[in-house]
PDB file of C-alpha atoms in Angstrom:
ATOM      1  CA  MET A 619      15.405  31.079 -20.045  1.00 42.00           C
ATOM      2  CA  ALA A 620      16.586  27.702 -21.379  1.00 41.00           C
ATOM      3  CA  PRO A 621      13.831  25.113 -21.979  1.00 38.00           C
ATOM      4  CA  THR A 622      15.473  22.684 -19.545  1.00 36.00           C
ATOM      5  CA  LEU A 623      15.056  25.192 -16.726  1.00 33.00           C
ATOM      6  CA  TRP A 624      11.406  25.747 -17.535  1.00 31.00           C
ATOM      7  CA  ALA A 625      10.921  21.991 -17.322  1.00 33.00           C
ATOM      8  CA  ARG A 626      11.688  22.273 -13.617  1.00 36.00           C
ATOM      9  CA  GLN A 627       8.896  24.755 -13.052  1.00 35.00           C
ATOM     10  CA  VAL A 628       6.068  23.680 -10.789  1.00 35.00           C
ATOM     11  CA  THR A 629       2.633  25.018 -11.605  1.00 35.00           C
ATOM     12  CA  ILE A 630      -0.170  25.133  -9.103  1.00 34.00           C
ATOM     13  CA  VAL A 631      -3.647  26.044 -10.155  1.00 32.00           C
ATOM     14  CA  LEU A 632      -5.996  27.345  -7.500  1.00 28.00           C
ATOM     15  CA  ALA A 633      -9.639  28.172  -7.915  1.00 28.00           C
ATOM     16  CA  ALA A 634     -11.503  30.240  -5.363  1.00 27.00           C
ATOM     17  CA  ALA A 635     -13.654  33.065  -6.693  1.00 24.00           C
ATOM     18  CA  GLY A 636     -11.747  32.753  -9.927  1.00 27.00           C
ATOM     19  CA  SER A 637      -8.605  31.034 -11.151  1.00 30.00           C
ATOM     20  CA  ILE A 638      -5.178  31.968  -9.845  1.00 26.00           C
ATOM     21  CA  LEU A 639      -2.025  30.679 -11.429  1.00 28.00           C
ATOM     22  CA  LEU A 640       1.129  30.461  -9.377  1.00 30.00           C
ATOM     23  CA  GLY A 641       4.490  29.296 -10.691  1.00 33.00           C
ATOM     24  CA  ALA A 642       7.899  28.818  -9.183  1.00 29.00           C
ATOM     25  CA  ALA A 643      11.185  27.816 -10.758  1.00 26.00           C
ATOM     26  CA  GLY A 644      13.420  25.310  -9.052  1.00 30.00           C
ATOM     27  CA  SER A 645      12.923  21.859  -7.602  1.00 31.00           C
ATOM     28  CA  ALA A 646      11.001  22.896  -4.495  1.00 32.00           C
ATOM     29  CA  PHE A 647       8.007  25.111  -3.886  1.00 35.00           C
ATOM     30  CA  ALA A 648       6.456  26.425  -0.671  1.00 36.00           C
ATOM     31  CA  LEU A 649       2.869  27.576  -0.332  1.00 43.00           C
ATOM     32  CA  GLY A 650       3.415  30.305   2.228  1.00 41.00           C
ATOM     33  CA  ASP A 651       2.422  30.089   5.873  1.00 41.00           C
ATOM     34  CA  SER A 652      -1.257  29.203   5.460  1.00 45.00           C
ATOM     35  CA  PRO A 653      -2.060  25.522   6.092  1.00 47.00           C
ATOM     36  CA  ASP A 654      -4.962  25.651   3.635  1.00 49.00           C
ATOM     37  CA  VAL A 655      -4.880  25.532  -0.128  1.00 45.00           C
ATOM     38  CA  PRO A 656      -8.410  26.607  -1.043  1.00 42.00           C
ATOM     39  CA  ARG A 657     -10.170  24.539  -3.674  1.00 49.00           C
ATOM     40  CA  LEU A 658      -6.998  23.171  -5.158  1.00 48.00           C
ATOM     41  CA  VAL A 659      -7.373  22.063  -8.763  1.00 56.00           C
ATOM     42  CA  SER A 660      -4.057  20.599  -9.893  1.00 78.00           C
ATOM     43  CA  PHE A 661      -0.334  20.119  -9.373  1.00 79.00           C
ATOM     44  CA  GLY A 662       2.016  19.452 -12.257  1.00 77.00           C
ATOM     45  CA  GLY A 663       5.718  19.683 -13.034  1.00 83.00           C
ATOM     46  CA  MET A 664       8.497  19.168 -10.542  1.00 86.00           C
ATOM     47  CA  CYS A 665       8.268  19.798  -6.816  1.00 90.00           C
ATOM     48  CA  GLN A 666      10.896  17.534  -5.289  1.00 92.00           C
ATOM     49  CA  ASN A 667      11.327  17.737  -1.510  1.00 94.00           C
ATOM     50  CA  CYS A 668       8.390  20.137  -1.193  1.00 92.00           C
ATOM     51  CA  GLY A 669       7.268  20.991   2.321  1.00 95.00           C
ATOM     52  CA  LEU A 670       3.506  20.431   2.346  1.00 95.00           C
ATOM     53  CA  ALA A 671       3.095  18.914   5.798  1.00 97.00           C
ATOM     54  CA  GLY A 672      -0.293  19.598   7.353  1.00 97.00           C
ATOM     55  CA  ARG A 673      -1.679  21.261   4.231  1.00 95.00           C
ATOM     56  CA  ARG A 674      -5.347  21.022   3.294  1.00 95.00           C
ATOM     57  CA  LEU A 675      -5.263  19.615  -0.230  1.00 95.00           C
ATOM     58  CA  VAL A 676      -8.761  18.162  -0.504  1.00 95.00           C
ATOM     59  CA  GLY A 677      -9.542  17.159  -4.093  1.00 95.00           C
ATOM     60  CA  ALA A 678      -6.045  17.956  -5.376  1.00 95.00           C
ATOM     61  CA  LYS A 679      -5.009  16.544  -8.738  1.00 95.00           C
ATOM     62  CA  PHE A 680      -1.410  15.421  -9.248  1.00 95.00           C
ATOM     63  CA  ILE A 681      -1.001  14.772 -12.978  1.00 95.00           C
ATOM     64  CA  GLY A 682       2.406  13.714 -14.285  1.00 95.00           C
ATOM     65  CA  ALA A 683       3.987  15.482 -11.318  1.00 94.00           C
ATOM     66  CA  ASN A 684       7.312  14.757  -9.633  1.00 96.00           C
ATOM     67  CA  PHE A 685       6.961  15.046  -5.853  1.00 97.00           C
ATOM     68  CA  ALA A 686       9.845  12.737  -4.965  1.00 98.00           C
ATOM     69  CA  GLY A 687      10.903  13.243  -1.352  1.00 98.00           C
ATOM     70  CA  ALA A 688       8.043  15.629  -0.629  1.00 97.00           C
ATOM     71  CA  SER A 689       6.767  15.962   2.937  1.00 98.00           C
ATOM     72  CA  LEU A 690       2.995  15.547   3.184  1.00 98.00           C
ATOM     73  CA  VAL A 691       2.915  14.468   6.812  1.00 98.00           C
ATOM     74  CA  GLY A 692      -0.576  14.915   8.199  1.00 98.00           C
ATOM     75  CA  ALA A 693      -1.822  16.503   4.959  1.00 98.00           C
ATOM     76  CA  ASP A 694      -5.523  16.363   4.103  1.00 98.00           C
ATOM     77  CA  LEU A 695      -5.662  14.690   0.686  1.00 97.00           C
ATOM     78  CA  ARG A 696      -9.206  13.351   0.774  1.00 98.00           C
ATOM     79  CA  GLY A 697     -10.613  12.726  -2.675  1.00 97.00           C
ATOM     80  CA  SER A 698      -7.356  13.631  -4.406  1.00 97.00           C
ATOM     81  CA  SER A 699      -6.167  12.128  -7.696  1.00 96.00           C
ATOM     82  CA  PHE A 700      -2.631  10.878  -8.382  1.00 97.00           C
ATOM     83  CA  ILE A 701      -2.196  10.090 -12.081  1.00 95.00           C
ATOM     84  CA  GLY A 702       1.158   8.947 -13.444  1.00 95.00           C
ATOM     85  CA  SER A 703       3.000  10.903 -10.766  1.00 97.00           C
ATOM     86  CA  ASN A 704       6.262  10.203  -8.955  1.00 97.00           C
ATOM     87  CA  PHE A 705       6.163  10.215  -5.148  1.00 98.00           C
ATOM     88  CA  THR A 706       9.330   8.195  -4.560  1.00 98.00           C
ATOM     89  CA  GLY A 707      10.379   8.541  -0.927  1.00 98.00           C
ATOM     90  CA  ALA A 708       7.525  10.924  -0.145  1.00 98.00           C
ATOM     91  CA  ASP A 709       6.415  11.106   3.484  1.00 98.00           C
ATOM     92  CA  LEU A 710       2.647  10.787   3.898  1.00 98.00           C
ATOM     93  CA  ALA A 711       2.689   9.595   7.510  1.00 98.00           C
ATOM     94  CA  LYS A 712      -0.622  10.324   9.280  1.00 98.00           C
ATOM     95  CA  ALA A 713      -2.016  11.853   6.078  1.00 98.00           C
ATOM     96  CA  ASP A 714      -5.731  11.589   5.303  1.00 98.00           C
ATOM     97  CA  VAL A 715      -5.996  10.031   1.848  1.00 98.00           C
ATOM     98  CA  ARG A 716      -9.513   8.625   2.173  1.00 98.00           C
ATOM     99  CA  GLY A 717     -11.443   8.308  -1.057  1.00 98.00           C
ATOM    100  CA  ALA A 718      -8.446   9.298  -3.189  1.00 98.00           C
ATOM    101  CA  SER A 719      -7.522   7.611  -6.467  1.00 97.00           C
ATOM    102  CA  MET A 720      -4.150   6.562  -7.854  1.00 97.00           C
ATOM    103  CA  LEU A 721      -3.405   5.250 -11.330  1.00 94.00           C
ATOM    104  CA  GLY A 722      -0.043   4.035 -12.546  1.00 90.00           C
ATOM    105  CA  GLY A 723       1.929   6.140 -10.075  1.00 93.00           C
ATOM    106  CA  ASN A 724       5.274   5.532  -8.353  1.00 97.00           C
ATOM    107  CA  PHE A 725       5.315   5.459  -4.551  1.00 98.00           C
ATOM    108  CA  LEU A 726       8.590   3.582  -4.166  1.00 98.00           C
ATOM    109  CA  LEU A 727       9.806   3.869  -0.535  1.00 98.00           C
ATOM    110  CA  ALA A 728       6.894   6.167   0.321  1.00 98.00           C
ATOM    111  CA  ASN A 729       5.830   6.368   3.957  1.00 98.00           C
ATOM    112  CA  PHE A 730       2.101   5.966   4.695  1.00 98.00           C
ATOM    113  CA  SER A 731       2.505   4.882   8.312  1.00 98.00           C
ATOM    114  CA  ASP A 732      -0.556   5.633  10.484  1.00 98.00           C
ATOM    115  CA  ALA A 733      -2.316   7.190   7.470  1.00 98.00           C
ATOM    116  CA  LYS A 734      -6.043   7.012   6.755  1.00 98.00           C
ATOM    117  CA  LEU A 735      -6.512   5.225   3.432  1.00 98.00           C
ATOM    118  CA  ALA A 736     -10.106   3.958   3.617  1.00 98.00           C
ATOM    119  CA  GLY A 737     -11.708   3.802   0.185  1.00 98.00           C
ATOM    120  CA  LEU A 738      -8.463   4.576  -1.651  1.00 98.00           C
ATOM    121  CA  GLU A 739      -8.446   3.289  -5.236  1.00 98.00           C
ATOM    122  CA  ALA A 740      -4.885   2.457  -6.238  1.00 97.00           C
ATOM    123  CA  HIS A 741      -4.815   0.399  -9.428  1.00 96.00           C
ATOM    124  CA  ALA A 742      -1.490  -0.765 -10.882  1.00 96.00           C
ATOM    125  CA  VAL A 743       0.561   1.484  -8.589  1.00 97.00           C
ATOM    126  CA  LEU A 744       4.168   0.806  -7.553  1.00 98.00           C
ATOM    127  CA  PHE A 745       4.489   0.585  -3.766  1.00 98.00           C
ATOM    128  CA  LEU A 746       7.836  -1.205  -3.693  1.00 98.00           C
ATOM    129  CA  ASN A 747       9.350  -0.993  -0.166  1.00 98.00           C
ATOM    130  CA  ALA A 748       6.581   1.366   0.931  1.00 98.00           C
ATOM    131  CA  ASN A 749       5.578   1.681   4.593  1.00 98.00           C
ATOM    132  CA  PHE A 750       1.913   0.975   5.364  1.00 98.00           C
ATOM    133  CA  SER A 751       2.383   0.137   9.026  1.00 98.00           C
ATOM    134  CA  ARG A 752      -0.734   0.660  11.166  1.00 98.00           C
ATOM    135  CA  VAL A 753      -2.722   2.265   8.337  1.00 98.00           C
ATOM    136  CA  THR A 754      -6.513   2.265   8.416  1.00 98.00           C
ATOM    137  CA  ALA A 755      -7.294   1.104   4.896  1.00 98.00           C
ATOM    138  CA  THR A 756     -10.705  -0.552   4.912  1.00 98.00           C
ATOM    139  CA  CYS A 757     -12.266  -1.072   1.467  1.00 98.00           C
ATOM    140  CA  ILE A 758      -8.998  -0.086  -0.232  1.00 98.00           C
ATOM    141  CA  ASP A 759      -8.482  -1.181  -3.845  1.00 98.00           C
ATOM    142  CA  LEU A 760      -4.888  -2.256  -4.514  1.00 98.00           C
ATOM    143  CA  SER A 761      -5.673  -4.474  -7.487  1.00 98.00           C
ATOM    144  CA  ALA A 762      -2.689  -5.159  -9.764  1.00 97.00           C
ATOM    145  CA  SER A 763      -0.450  -2.992  -7.561  1.00 98.00           C
ATOM    146  CA  ASN A 764       3.080  -3.986  -6.594  1.00 98.00           C
ATOM    147  CA  MET A 765       3.688  -4.094  -2.818  1.00 98.00           C
ATOM    148  CA  THR A 766       6.905  -6.112  -2.967  1.00 98.00           C
ATOM    149  CA  ARG A 767       8.798  -5.794   0.345  1.00 98.00           C
ATOM    150  CA  ALA A 768       6.195  -3.401   1.707  1.00 98.00           C
ATOM    151  CA  ASP A 769       5.902  -3.099   5.490  1.00 98.00           C
ATOM    152  CA  ALA A 770       2.261  -3.192   6.548  1.00 98.00           C
ATOM    153  CA  HIS A 771       2.381  -4.676  10.024  1.00 98.00           C
ATOM    154  CA  GLU A 772      -0.753  -4.104  12.123  1.00 98.00           C
ATOM    155  CA  ALA A 773      -2.506  -2.529   9.131  1.00 98.00           C
ATOM    156  CA  ASN A 774      -6.283  -2.729   8.743  1.00 98.00           C
ATOM    157  CA  PHE A 775      -7.119  -3.898   5.215  1.00 98.00           C
ATOM    158  CA  GLN A 776     -10.579  -5.278   5.952  1.00 98.00           C
ATOM    159  CA  ARG A 777     -12.679  -5.705   2.785  1.00 98.00           C
ATOM    160  CA  GLY A 778      -9.674  -4.676   0.695  1.00 98.00           C
ATOM    161  CA  ASN A 779      -9.169  -5.689  -2.929  1.00 98.00           C
ATOM    162  CA  PHE A 780      -5.769  -7.272  -3.673  1.00 98.00           C
ATOM    163  CA  THR A 781      -6.809  -8.976  -6.918  1.00 98.00           C
ATOM    164  CA  HIS A 782      -3.669  -9.783  -8.960  1.00 98.00           C
ATOM    165  CA  ALA A 783      -1.574  -7.668  -6.583  1.00 98.00           C
ATOM    166  CA  THR A 784       2.049  -8.529  -5.778  1.00 98.00           C
ATOM    167  CA  LEU A 785       2.927  -8.809  -2.077  1.00 98.00           C
ATOM    168  CA  ILE A 786       6.204 -10.727  -2.428  1.00 98.00           C
ATOM    169  CA  ASN A 787       8.429 -10.582   0.668  1.00 98.00           C
ATOM    170  CA  GLY A 788       6.039  -8.160   2.333  1.00 98.00           C
ATOM    171  CA  ARG A 789       5.748  -7.806   6.113  1.00 98.00           C
ATOM    172  CA  PHE A 790       2.132  -8.035   7.206  1.00 98.00           C
ATOM    173  CA  GLN A 791       2.445  -9.231  10.794  1.00 98.00           C
ATOM    174  CA  GLY A 792      -0.762  -8.690  12.742  1.00 98.00           C
ATOM    175  CA  ALA A 793      -2.553  -7.158   9.739  1.00 98.00           C
ATOM    176  CA  SER A 794      -6.281  -7.619   9.225  1.00 98.00           C
ATOM    177  CA  PHE A 795      -7.526  -8.920   5.875  1.00 98.00           C
ATOM    178  CA  GLN A 796     -11.037  -9.890   6.917  1.00 98.00           C
ATOM    179  CA  ASN A 797     -13.297 -10.259   3.876  1.00 98.00           C
ATOM    180  CA  ALA A 798     -10.480  -9.131   1.566  1.00 98.00           C
ATOM    181  CA  LYS A 799     -10.065 -10.390  -2.008  1.00 98.00           C
ATOM    182  CA  PHE A 800      -6.806 -12.030  -3.124  1.00 98.00           C
ATOM    183  CA  GLU A 801      -7.816 -13.591  -6.429  1.00 98.00           C
ATOM    184  CA  GLY A 802      -4.643 -14.323  -8.392  1.00 98.00           C
ATOM    185  CA  ALA A 803      -2.464 -12.383  -5.929  1.00 98.00           C
ATOM    186  CA  ASN A 804       1.196 -13.285  -5.376  1.00 98.00           C
ATOM    187  CA  LEU A 805       1.985 -13.636  -1.661  1.00 98.00           C
ATOM    188  CA  THR A 806       5.273 -15.504  -2.125  1.00 98.00           C
ATOM    189  CA  ASP A 807       7.617 -15.351   0.913  1.00 98.00           C
ATOM    190  CA  ALA A 808       5.461 -12.721   2.637  1.00 98.00           C
ATOM    191  CA  ASP A 809       5.188 -12.746   6.431  1.00 98.00           C
ATOM    192  CA  PHE A 810       1.599 -12.930   7.691  1.00 98.00           C
ATOM    193  CA  THR A 811       2.380 -13.940  11.256  1.00 98.00           C
ATOM    194  CA  GLY A 812      -0.720 -13.324  13.369  1.00 98.00           C
ATOM    195  CA  ALA A 813      -2.661 -11.906  10.396  1.00 98.00           C
ATOM    196  CA  ASP A 814      -6.450 -12.214  10.145  1.00 98.00           C
ATOM    197  CA  PHE A 815      -7.809 -13.727   6.914  1.00 98.00           C
ATOM    198  CA  ARG A 816     -11.279 -14.657   8.138  1.00 98.00           C
ATOM    199  CA  GLU A 817     -13.747 -14.828   5.259  1.00 97.00           C
ATOM    200  CA  ALA A 818     -11.052 -13.668   2.796  1.00 98.00           C
ATOM    201  CA  ASP A 819     -11.203 -14.933  -0.801  1.00 98.00           C
ATOM    202  CA  LEU A 820      -7.906 -16.603  -1.707  1.00 98.00           C
ATOM    203  CA  THR A 821      -8.887 -17.924  -5.126  1.00 98.00           C
ATOM    204  CA  GLY A 822      -5.710 -18.798  -7.028  1.00 97.00           C
ATOM    205  CA  ALA A 823      -3.448 -16.860  -4.654  1.00 98.00           C
ATOM    206  CA  THR A 824       0.204 -17.961  -4.564  1.00 98.00           C
ATOM    207  CA  LEU A 825       1.335 -18.715  -1.004  1.00 97.00           C
ATOM    208  CA  ASP A 826       4.697 -20.356  -1.717  1.00 97.00           C
ATOM    209  CA  GLY A 827       7.053 -19.666   1.179  1.00 96.00           C
ATOM    210  CA  ALA A 828       4.503 -17.448   2.941  1.00 97.00           C
ATOM    211  CA  THR A 829       4.561 -17.493   6.730  1.00 97.00           C
ATOM    212  CA  LEU A 830       1.126 -18.030   8.287  1.00 97.00           C
ATOM    213  CA  SER A 831       2.247 -18.675  11.854  1.00 96.00           C
ATOM    214  CA  GLY A 832      -0.554 -17.741  14.242  1.00 97.00           C
ATOM    215  CA  ALA A 833      -2.695 -16.509  11.348  1.00 98.00           C
ATOM    216  CA  ASN A 834      -6.456 -16.956  11.366  1.00 98.00           C
ATOM    217  CA  LEU A 835      -7.822 -18.343   8.095  1.00 98.00           C
ATOM    218  CA  GLN A 836     -11.073 -19.706   9.448  1.00 96.00           C
ATOM    219  CA  GLY A 837     -13.840 -19.251   6.939  1.00 96.00           C
ATOM    220  CA  ALA A 838     -11.398 -18.304   4.182  1.00 97.00           C
ATOM    221  CA  HIS A 839     -12.930 -18.925   0.772  1.00 97.00           C
ATOM    222  CA  ASN A 840     -11.415 -21.033  -2.030  1.00 97.00           C
ATOM    223  CA  LEU A 841      -8.291 -21.892  -0.050  1.00 97.00           C
ATOM    224  CA  THR A 842      -6.889 -25.255  -1.142  1.00 96.00           C
ATOM    225  CA  GLN A 843      -4.549 -27.796   0.380  1.00 96.00           C
ATOM    226  CA  HIS A 844      -2.212 -27.277  -2.567  1.00 96.00           C
ATOM    227  CA  GLN A 845      -1.854 -23.608  -1.661  1.00 96.00           C
ATOM    228  CA  LEU A 846      -1.129 -24.440   1.974  1.00 96.00           C
ATOM    229  CA  ASP A 847       1.420 -27.099   1.005  1.00 95.00           C
ATOM    230  CA  GLY A 848       3.674 -24.307  -0.212  1.00 95.00           C
ATOM    231  CA  ALA A 849       3.248 -22.150   2.908  1.00 96.00           C
ATOM    232  CA  CYS A 850       4.386 -22.374   6.519  1.00 95.00           C
ATOM    233  CA  GLU A 851       2.130 -22.619   9.546  1.00 95.00           C
ATOM    234  CA  ASP A 852       2.456 -23.474  13.224  1.00 95.00           C
ATOM    235  CA  THR A 853       0.251 -24.917  15.949  1.00 93.00           C
ATOM    236  CA  ARG A 854      -1.464 -21.550  16.451  1.00 95.00           C
ATOM    237  CA  THR A 855      -2.554 -21.233  12.816  1.00 97.00           C
ATOM    238  CA  ARG A 856      -6.304 -21.613  12.420  1.00 96.00           C
ATOM    239  CA  LEU A 857      -7.383 -23.193   9.141  1.00 96.00           C
ATOM    240  CA  PRO A 858     -10.719 -24.084   7.543  1.00 95.00           C
ATOM    241  CA  ASN A 859     -12.032 -27.550   8.324  1.00 93.00           C
ATOM    242  CA  GLY A 860     -10.393 -30.296   6.277  1.00 93.00           C
ATOM    243  CA  LEU A 861      -7.153 -28.432   5.602  1.00 93.00           C
ATOM    244  CA  SER A 862      -3.802 -28.944   7.286  1.00 92.00           C
ATOM    245  CA  GLY A 863      -0.614 -26.946   7.547  1.00 88.00           C
ATOM    246  CA  HIS A 864       3.129 -27.569   7.538  1.00 81.00           C
ATOM    247  CA  ILE A 865       5.338 -26.618  10.461  1.00 85.00           C
ATOM    248  CA  CYS A 866       8.164 -24.262   9.522  1.00 74.00           C
ATOM    249  CA  SER A 867      11.759 -24.194  10.669  1.00 63.00           C
ATOM    250  CA  GLY A 868      11.957 -20.461  10.020  1.00 53.00           C
ATOM    251  CA  HIS A 869      10.346 -17.591   8.136  1.00 50.00           C
ATOM    252  CA  GLY A 870       8.870 -18.730   4.867  1.00 49.00           C
ATOM    253  CA  ARG A 871      10.515 -22.129   4.744  1.00 49.00           C
ATOM    254  CA  LYS A 872       9.085 -25.557   5.593  1.00 45.00           C
ATOM    255  CA  ARG A 873      11.012 -27.929   7.817  1.00 38.00           C
ATOM    256  CA  ASP A 874      12.753 -30.596   5.763  1.00 38.00           C
ATOM    257  CA  PHE A 875      11.644 -34.066   6.852  1.00 30.00           C
ATOM    258  CA  THR A 876      13.531 -35.878   4.100  1.00 35.00           C
ATOM    259  CA  ASP A 877      15.209 -39.085   5.282  1.00 35.00           C
ATOM    260  CA  THR A 878      18.881 -38.665   4.428  1.00 35.00           C
ATOM    261  CA  ALA A 879      20.088 -41.880   6.089  1.00 37.00           C
ATOM    262  CA  ASP A 880      22.247 -44.174   3.984  1.00 32.00           C
TER     263      ASP A 880
END
């Protein structure tokens, strides 16, 4: 068989009483009818558009794997590892990814809606246009990750770590960031309408064009007037004592009060 065809092979290593090696050529691979994958060790190779919905994949390791478009809806991925793998467009809605770790992976357009992500460590991961709506993600670590244009409305990110993360143009309406860390994060043009930032650390965060209408920033740490001068607020926005906001004419843009009279 030509080497290029073997490159499309997906290898799954299972360990139960001993080690079992299963391989399948092609771009998709099914694991039979059983919802459980006992003591899964690792996934590698290509498995685009795989159907793994509802599977028990506790402790799985995805190393350099291509699972673009894969369905992992409702899958149990607790404690799993995702290292340098491609999950572009993968569907992880309602999946349990608690305590998992991700490093340098690609989750462009991935769907995590209603997933359980508490304790997830995702450092320097690409989440461009990903869907995090209504996720439970307390104590998540998204440091240095790129969440540009992500949709995370009504998500729970309490005590999350967004240090040096990129949230440009993200949609975070009604999200909770209580006690979260945003040191050096870029929140430019993101929509935080009704979001909760109580006790969050906003040291050096960029808020230019960010919408904070109805947001609660009471008790926020290291928030400066200079940061707020670049953002948009309204009469419902709650700010720390001594700071003031700027009323917006629309999402992410301050009302222009410049006198243009001749």
